[in-house]
Amino acid sequence: AVEALKPIAQHLEASVMKNELANMTDVFNYAVGAARVTVNGSLVEAPDQVAFNFDGTNKGGSSIVKSGKVSSSASAQLTTLDSILRGRGYKIAAMKMDIEGYEGQALRGATQFLKNPPCMLSVELNRPWLDRAGTPVEEVAELLTNAGFVLPVPTKEIQGLSNWVLFQKDMQGCMQR
């Protein structure tokens, strides 16, 4: 599990321990994104720390992308999914991504991971939020289809907030990995 917000990461760790899942679940307290970002038209290394909007009434709605009323801010260390997973030997069968519009940035930082992706991916796609993060839904869809996922609808039909459960085109081959 990857969670940028420290209090939620601590709750996840406590839940893992309470449910005796420590032998199969790790919790990483990071924000995930791309290794390189565009600033004023130039490609530069991503920062080590990111500030994000902290929603005190709905902590799960906190985000790097501004979307609505913000009560305060917080920061988290930024890394890539590839960096977290490098050398760990995890076999991930299913994954959920709900990063309040930062899903595309996280996928940009997962090029190695997407060469051997999970068989099932639950992902939130919100066109306005993805646009604000600099990753249009068309780019995210291309990353996902290039990784073997089947999108259930054309990207032009993805408008507001939508949650998708995507499966690999070759599910049998994926399950045998």
PDB file of N, CA and C in Angstrom, residues 10-11 28 31 38 40 44 48-49 54-56 67 69 71 77 83 86 101 103 106-107 123 128 134 159:
ATOM      1  N   GLN A  10      -0.378   5.554   8.868  1.00  0.00           N
ATOM      2  CA  GLN A  10      -0.292   4.954  10.206  1.00  0.00           C
ATOM      3  C   GLN A  10      -1.502   4.071  10.490  1.00  0.00           C
ATOM      4  N   HIS A  11      -2.693   4.504  10.070  1.00  0.00           N
ATOM      5  CA  HIS A  11      -3.893   3.667  10.228  1.00  0.00           C
ATOM      6  C   HIS A  11      -3.771   2.389   9.404  1.00  0.00           C
ATOM      7  N   PHE A  28       3.903   2.007   2.423  1.00  0.00           N
ATOM      8  CA  PHE A  28       4.922   2.997   2.078  1.00  0.00           C
ATOM      9  C   PHE A  28       4.312   4.387   2.191  1.00  0.00           C
ATOM     10  N   ALA A  31       4.132  10.053  -1.549  1.00  0.00           N
ATOM     11  CA  ALA A  31       3.308  10.445  -2.688  1.00  0.00           C
ATOM     12  C   ALA A  31       4.016   9.852  -3.903  1.00  0.00           C
ATOM     13  N   THR A  38       7.370  18.680 -16.100  1.00  0.00           N
ATOM     14  CA  THR A  38       7.559  19.865 -16.930  1.00  0.00           C
ATOM     15  C   THR A  38       7.287  21.115 -16.103  1.00  0.00           C
ATOM     16  N   ASN A  40       7.543  25.291 -16.634  1.00  0.00           N
ATOM     17  CA  ASN A  40       7.765  26.382 -17.596  1.00  0.00           C
ATOM     18  C   ASN A  40       8.299  25.866 -18.936  1.00  0.00           C
ATOM     19  N   VAL A  44      12.314  18.749 -16.004  1.00  0.00           N
ATOM     20  CA  VAL A  44      13.253  18.798 -14.878  1.00  0.00           C
ATOM     21  C   VAL A  44      12.982  17.626 -13.942  1.00  0.00           C
ATOM     22  N   ASP A  48      11.774  16.391  -4.395  1.00  0.00           N
ATOM     23  CA  ASP A  48      11.758  15.311  -3.405  1.00  0.00           C
ATOM     24  C   ASP A  48      10.529  15.390  -2.507  1.00  0.00           C
ATOM     25  N   GLN A  49      10.032  16.590  -2.294  1.00  0.00           N
ATOM     26  CA  GLN A  49       8.860  16.809  -1.449  1.00  0.00           C
ATOM     27  C   GLN A  49       7.783  17.502  -2.273  1.00  0.00           C
ATOM     28  N   PHE A  54      -4.722  19.481   2.037  1.00  0.00           N
ATOM     29  CA  PHE A  54      -5.180  18.572   3.082  1.00  0.00           C
ATOM     30  C   PHE A  54      -6.620  18.918   3.409  1.00  0.00           C
ATOM     31  N   ASP A  55      -7.507  17.982   3.184  1.00  0.00           N
ATOM     32  CA  ASP A  55      -8.922  18.164   3.491  1.00  0.00           C
ATOM     33  C   ASP A  55      -9.189  17.530   4.845  1.00  0.00           C
ATOM     34  N   GLY A  56      -9.345  18.340   5.875  1.00  0.00           N
ATOM     35  CA  GLY A  56      -9.530  17.844   7.236  1.00  0.00           C
ATOM     36  C   GLY A  56     -10.829  17.100   7.460  1.00  0.00           C
ATOM     37  N   SER A  67      -8.599  20.999  -5.976  1.00  0.00           N
ATOM     38  CA  SER A  67      -9.953  20.728  -6.468  1.00  0.00           C
ATOM     39  C   SER A  67     -10.947  21.028  -5.359  1.00  0.00           C
ATOM     40  N   LYS A  69     -12.563  23.376  -1.984  1.00  0.00           N
ATOM     41  CA  LYS A  69     -12.171  24.065  -0.757  1.00  0.00           C
ATOM     42  C   LYS A  69     -11.075  23.289  -0.028  1.00  0.00           C
ATOM     43  N   SER A  71      -8.749  23.126   3.520  1.00  0.00           N
ATOM     44  CA  SER A  71      -8.690  23.617   4.892  1.00  0.00           C
ATOM     45  C   SER A  71      -7.256  23.876   5.340  1.00  0.00           C
ATOM     46  N   GLN A  77       6.970  13.068   1.002  1.00  0.00           N
ATOM     47  CA  GLN A  77       8.093  12.741   0.135  1.00  0.00           C
ATOM     48  C   GLN A  77       7.537  12.145  -1.150  1.00  0.00           C
ATOM     49  N   SER A  83      10.473   3.145  -8.214  1.00  0.00           N
ATOM     50  CA  SER A  83      11.461   3.213  -7.126  1.00  0.00           C
ATOM     51  C   SER A  83      11.025   2.389  -5.925  1.00  0.00           C
ATOM     52  N   ARG A  86      11.318  -1.424  -7.028  1.00  0.00           N
ATOM     53  CA  ARG A  86      12.607  -1.902  -7.544  1.00  0.00           C
ATOM     54  C   ARG A  86      13.260  -2.887  -6.573  1.00  0.00           C
ATOM     55  N   GLY A 101      -6.761  12.551  -9.095  1.00  0.00           N
ATOM     56  CA  GLY A 101      -6.286  13.216 -10.302  1.00  0.00           C
ATOM     57  C   GLY A 101      -4.815  13.016 -10.604  1.00  0.00           C
ATOM     58  N   GLU A 103      -3.354  10.060 -10.839  1.00  0.00           N
ATOM     59  CA  GLU A 103      -3.152   8.711 -11.364  1.00  0.00           C
ATOM     60  C   GLU A 103      -2.213   8.707 -12.567  1.00  0.00           C
ATOM     61  N   ALA A 106       1.352   9.188 -11.487  1.00  0.00           N
ATOM     62  CA  ALA A 106       1.854   7.951 -10.876  1.00  0.00           C
ATOM     63  C   ALA A 106       2.209   6.924 -11.949  1.00  0.00           C
ATOM     64  N   LEU A 107       1.372   6.814 -12.986  1.00  0.00           N
ATOM     65  CA  LEU A 107       1.652   5.869 -14.072  1.00  0.00           C
ATOM     66  C   LEU A 107       2.883   6.286 -14.874  1.00  0.00           C
ATOM     67  N   VAL A 123      -9.228   1.804 -10.915  1.00  0.00           N
ATOM     68  CA  VAL A 123      -8.639   3.141 -11.066  1.00  0.00           C
ATOM     69  C   VAL A 123      -9.734   4.199 -11.174  1.00  0.00           C
ATOM     70  N   PRO A 128     -11.400  16.304 -15.509  1.00  0.00           N
ATOM     71  CA  PRO A 128     -10.915  17.625 -15.074  1.00  0.00           C
ATOM     72  C   PRO A 128      -9.716  17.539 -14.126  1.00  0.00           C
ATOM     73  N   GLY A 134      -1.922  17.700 -15.496  1.00  0.00           N
ATOM     74  CA  GLY A 134      -1.075  17.655 -16.685  1.00  0.00           C
ATOM     75  C   GLY A 134      -1.027  16.303 -17.362  1.00  0.00           C
ATOM     76  N   GLN A 159     -15.791  11.495 -18.764  1.00  0.00           N
ATOM     77  CA  GLN A 159     -15.926  12.937 -18.556  1.00  0.00           C
ATOM     78  C   GLN A 159     -15.608  13.323 -17.117  1.00  0.00           C
TER      79      GLN A 159
END
